């Protein structure tokens, strides 16, 4: 490992995985028995804290030993089967993934896409689609990480779905824990959160919360569920009754427990304010530097900021230089000519922002891009600390 890893850990400022706080890292090094009283207390703690973080009273909260994609697959494979009709709101890589999964279980899949790219699917378009056909399920990606786009009309879309008796599955991987997501108030039926993104934990373990209506569909389902590991009723053996389903990824569950605990201690209100202030300061600073943001303001995701590549230089070269010279990593994108900076959990800390912005500026300049680094740094500073009481630590 010493030969493979850099001498100093890289500062991960991309679209995930994100840096983890010390208590999360410590928990990730601990193994306890996956069954028994101690584990029972951990499971109950994860569910109790999740109720707060998801903003739901539903107790049907299940951890998934797998990436966020596995959690997405748990919702799809339990709520859809051959003949069930699903409307997929598709505006990027992750929202499209729901469609691929739904097709794979034999559901009848329709897509709506935005008129422009970058874009989100408006409530108006959803209303029309729901009028024309009776669906069983609708899927929506609250924050589409691949292009840095938020769907600001999610609450209205959920209301429209409810009106027609359609269950709404929400990918909140990049939003839940970083910006407002209110499962109960918004009437969401299955909400997916991923460890390594806005929750600030490790990759490879995720969470799903089901509403009572969604759980009712799962409980009353007659045909078998094709994914044994992702069968929610089987998973409930462990998450509901603390019995064996498969051996849970114990360190991952402990890490999630600590990540949720940090969110609860900080409180959602303070955490959302920190994320919003941090991300907006970064956005202003990037503009001041002379670079363009990819998503228009009315749909801009705060937890992942997408930046257009400068015309004169390749973003892959800039990112490599940032990584090699400054030890700071940001993301490219799948197919789009953009760079993405994450604003989730520990990424939203003043010292990380200054380091990242400086590294980005110098790396752009190295490749001949005309940037105003000093102005960017001062705009960042002005926006991060507006008065002695409100600042991003
Ligand atoms: C990262 C991400 C996923 C997939 O997460 P994995 O852990 O890689 O499976 C799904 N949805 C969104 C919105 C994401 O940002």
PDB file of N, CA, C and O in Angstrom, residues 98-123:
ATOM      1  N   UNK A  98     -32.216   4.262 -12.955  1.00  0.00           N
ATOM      2  CA  UNK A  98     -33.511   3.729 -12.493  1.00  0.00           C
ATOM      3  C   UNK A  98     -34.205   3.008 -13.648  1.00  0.00           C
ATOM      4  O   UNK A  98     -34.802   1.945 -13.465  1.00  0.00           O
ATOM      5  N   UNK A  99     -34.169   3.634 -14.830  1.00  0.00           N
ATOM      6  CA  UNK A  99     -34.828   3.061 -15.998  1.00  0.00           C
ATOM      7  C   UNK A  99     -34.199   1.733 -16.392  1.00  0.00           C
ATOM      8  O   UNK A  99     -34.908   0.757 -16.674  1.00  0.00           O
ATOM      9  N   UNK A 100     -32.877   1.675 -16.383  1.00  0.00           N
ATOM     10  CA  UNK A 100     -32.178   0.428 -16.732  1.00  0.00           C
ATOM     11  C   UNK A 100     -32.584  -0.680 -15.766  1.00  0.00           C
ATOM     12  O   UNK A 100     -32.819  -1.819 -16.160  1.00  0.00           O
ATOM     13  N   UNK A 101     -32.651  -0.340 -14.493  1.00  0.00           N
ATOM     14  CA  UNK A 101     -33.006  -1.340 -13.480  1.00  0.00           C
ATOM     15  C   UNK A 101     -34.452  -1.798 -13.643  1.00  0.00           C
ATOM     16  O   UNK A 101     -34.763  -2.976 -13.493  1.00  0.00           O
ATOM     17  N   UNK A 102     -35.324  -0.846 -13.943  1.00  0.00           N
ATOM     18  CA  UNK A 102     -36.751  -1.172 -14.089  1.00  0.00           C
ATOM     19  C   UNK A 102     -36.957  -2.053 -15.316  1.00  0.00           C
ATOM     20  O   UNK A 102     -37.756  -2.995 -15.291  1.00  0.00           O
ATOM     21  N   UNK A 103     -36.237  -1.761 -16.394  1.00  0.00           N
ATOM     22  CA  UNK A 103     -36.336  -2.606 -17.585  1.00  0.00           C
ATOM     23  C   UNK A 103     -35.849  -4.009 -17.263  1.00  0.00           C
ATOM     24  O   UNK A 103     -36.423  -5.001 -17.708  1.00  0.00           O
ATOM     25  N   UNK A 104     -34.803  -4.100 -16.463  1.00  0.00           N
ATOM     26  CA  UNK A 104     -34.229  -5.407 -16.132  1.00  0.00           C
ATOM     27  C   UNK A 104     -35.187  -6.292 -15.323  1.00  0.00           C
ATOM     28  O   UNK A 104     -35.115  -7.507 -15.423  1.00  0.00           O
ATOM     29  N   UNK A 105     -36.078  -5.684 -14.521  1.00  0.00           N
ATOM     30  CA  UNK A 105     -37.041  -6.525 -13.791  1.00  0.00           C
ATOM     31  C   UNK A 105     -38.321  -6.737 -14.599  1.00  0.00           C
ATOM     32  O   UNK A 105     -39.290  -7.318 -14.104  1.00  0.00           O
ATOM     33  N   UNK A 106     -38.338  -6.247 -15.836  1.00  0.00           N
ATOM     34  CA  UNK A 106     -39.469  -6.522 -16.732  1.00  0.00           C
ATOM     35  C   UNK A 106     -40.634  -5.561 -16.592  1.00  0.00           C
ATOM     36  O   UNK A 106     -41.732  -5.834 -17.081  1.00  0.00           O
ATOM     37  N   UNK A 107     -40.411  -4.417 -15.927  1.00  0.00           N
ATOM     38  CA  UNK A 107     -41.493  -3.434 -15.804  1.00  0.00           C
ATOM     39  C   UNK A 107     -41.710  -2.735 -17.148  1.00  0.00           C
ATOM     40  O   UNK A 107     -40.851  -2.774 -18.026  1.00  0.00           O
ATOM     41  N   UNK A 108     -42.861  -2.076 -17.250  1.00  0.00           N
ATOM     42  CA  UNK A 108     -43.197  -1.308 -18.445  1.00  0.00           C
ATOM     43  C   UNK A 108     -42.706   0.127 -18.174  1.00  0.00           C
ATOM     44  O   UNK A 108     -43.240   0.817 -17.300  1.00  0.00           O
ATOM     45  N   UNK A 109     -41.667   0.554 -18.886  1.00  0.00           N
ATOM     46  CA  UNK A 109     -40.960   1.789 -18.519  1.00  0.00           C
ATOM     47  C   UNK A 109     -41.182   2.907 -19.547  1.00  0.00           C
ATOM     48  O   UNK A 109     -40.960   2.707 -20.738  1.00  0.00           O
ATOM     49  N   UNK A 110     -41.619   4.073 -19.074  1.00  0.00           N
ATOM     50  CA  UNK A 110     -41.670   5.275 -19.919  1.00  0.00           C
ATOM     51  C   UNK A 110     -40.729   6.318 -19.319  1.00  0.00           C
ATOM     52  O   UNK A 110     -40.529   6.355 -18.106  1.00  0.00           O
ATOM     53  N   UNK A 111     -40.197   7.165 -20.193  1.00  0.00           N
ATOM     54  CA  UNK A 111     -39.261   8.200 -19.739  1.00  0.00           C
ATOM     55  C   UNK A 111     -39.806   9.587 -20.074  1.00  0.00           C
ATOM     56  O   UNK A 111     -40.451   9.759 -21.103  1.00  0.00           O
ATOM     57  N   UNK A 112     -39.525  10.569 -19.195  1.00  0.00           N
ATOM     58  CA  UNK A 112     -39.652  11.965 -19.622  1.00  0.00           C
ATOM     59  C   UNK A 112     -38.283  12.603 -19.429  1.00  0.00           C
ATOM     60  O   UNK A 112     -37.621  12.378 -18.413  1.00  0.00           O
ATOM     61  N   UNK A 113     -37.916  13.416 -20.420  1.00  0.00           N
ATOM     62  CA  UNK A 113     -36.634  14.122 -20.340  1.00  0.00           C
ATOM     63  C   UNK A 113     -36.891  15.625 -20.417  1.00  0.00           C
ATOM     64  O   UNK A 113     -37.911  16.053 -20.947  1.00  0.00           O
ATOM     65  N   UNK A 114     -35.959  16.418 -19.898  1.00  0.00           N
ATOM     66  CA  UNK A 114     -36.149  17.875 -19.977  1.00  0.00           C
ATOM     67  C   UNK A 114     -35.975  18.367 -21.423  1.00  0.00           C
ATOM     68  O   UNK A 114     -35.355  17.685 -22.227  1.00  0.00           O
ATOM     69  N   UNK A 115     -36.519  19.548 -21.676  1.00  0.00           N
ATOM     70  CA  UNK A 115     -36.433  20.093 -23.039  1.00  0.00           C
ATOM     71  C   UNK A 115     -35.002  20.513 -23.376  1.00  0.00           C
ATOM     72  O   UNK A 115     -34.586  20.436 -24.510  1.00  0.00           O
ATOM     73  N   UNK A 116     -34.296  20.998 -22.358  1.00  0.00           N
ATOM     74  CA  UNK A 116     -32.927  21.466 -22.620  1.00  0.00           C
ATOM     75  C   UNK A 116     -31.957  20.740 -21.698  1.00  0.00           C
ATOM     76  O   UNK A 116     -32.350  20.187 -20.678  1.00  0.00           O
ATOM     77  N   UNK A 117     -30.705  20.762 -22.039  1.00  0.00           N
ATOM     78  CA  UNK A 117     -29.660  20.172 -21.202  1.00  0.00           C
ATOM     79  C   UNK A 117     -28.638  21.251 -20.873  1.00  0.00           C
ATOM     80  O   UNK A 117     -28.172  21.912 -21.796  1.00  0.00           O
ATOM     81  N   UNK A 118     -28.261  21.526 -19.647  1.00  0.00           N
ATOM     82  CA  UNK A 118     -28.771  20.876 -18.451  1.00  0.00           C
ATOM     83  C   UNK A 118     -30.213  21.291 -18.165  1.00  0.00           C
ATOM     84  O   UNK A 118     -30.597  22.418 -18.457  1.00  0.00           O
ATOM     85  N   UNK A 119     -30.965  20.378 -17.581  1.00  0.00           N
ATOM     86  CA  UNK A 119     -32.349  20.703 -17.265  1.00  0.00           C
ATOM     87  C   UNK A 119     -32.934  19.706 -16.290  1.00  0.00           C
ATOM     88  O   UNK A 119     -32.327  18.669 -16.014  1.00  0.00           O
ATOM     89  N   UNK A 120     -34.105  20.029 -15.763  1.00  0.00           N
ATOM     90  CA  UNK A 120     -34.819  19.100 -14.876  1.00  0.00           C
ATOM     91  C   UNK A 120     -36.219  18.908 -15.436  1.00  0.00           C
ATOM     92  O   UNK A 120     -36.662  19.680 -16.303  1.00  0.00           O
ATOM     93  N   UNK A 121     -36.922  17.889 -14.982  1.00  0.00           N
ATOM     94  CA  UNK A 121     -38.258  17.616 -15.498  1.00  0.00           C
ATOM     95  C   UNK A 121     -39.254  18.394 -14.649  1.00  0.00           C
ATOM     96  O   UNK A 121     -39.330  18.211 -13.431  1.00  0.00           O
ATOM     97  N   UNK A 122     -40.003  19.272 -15.295  1.00  0.00           N
ATOM     98  CA  UNK A 122     -40.914  20.159 -14.576  1.00  0.00           C
ATOM     99  C   UNK A 122     -42.209  19.445 -14.186  1.00  0.00           C
ATOM    100  O   UNK A 122     -42.633  18.505 -14.856  1.00  0.00           O
ATOM    101  N   UNK A 123     -42.832  19.955 -13.123  1.00  0.00           N
ATOM    102  CA  UNK A 123     -44.093  19.381 -12.638  1.00  0.00           C
ATOM    103  C   UNK A 123     -45.141  19.363 -13.752  1.00  0.00           C
ATOM    104  O   UNK A 123     -45.923  18.419 -13.866  1.00  0.00           O
TER     105      UNK A 123
END
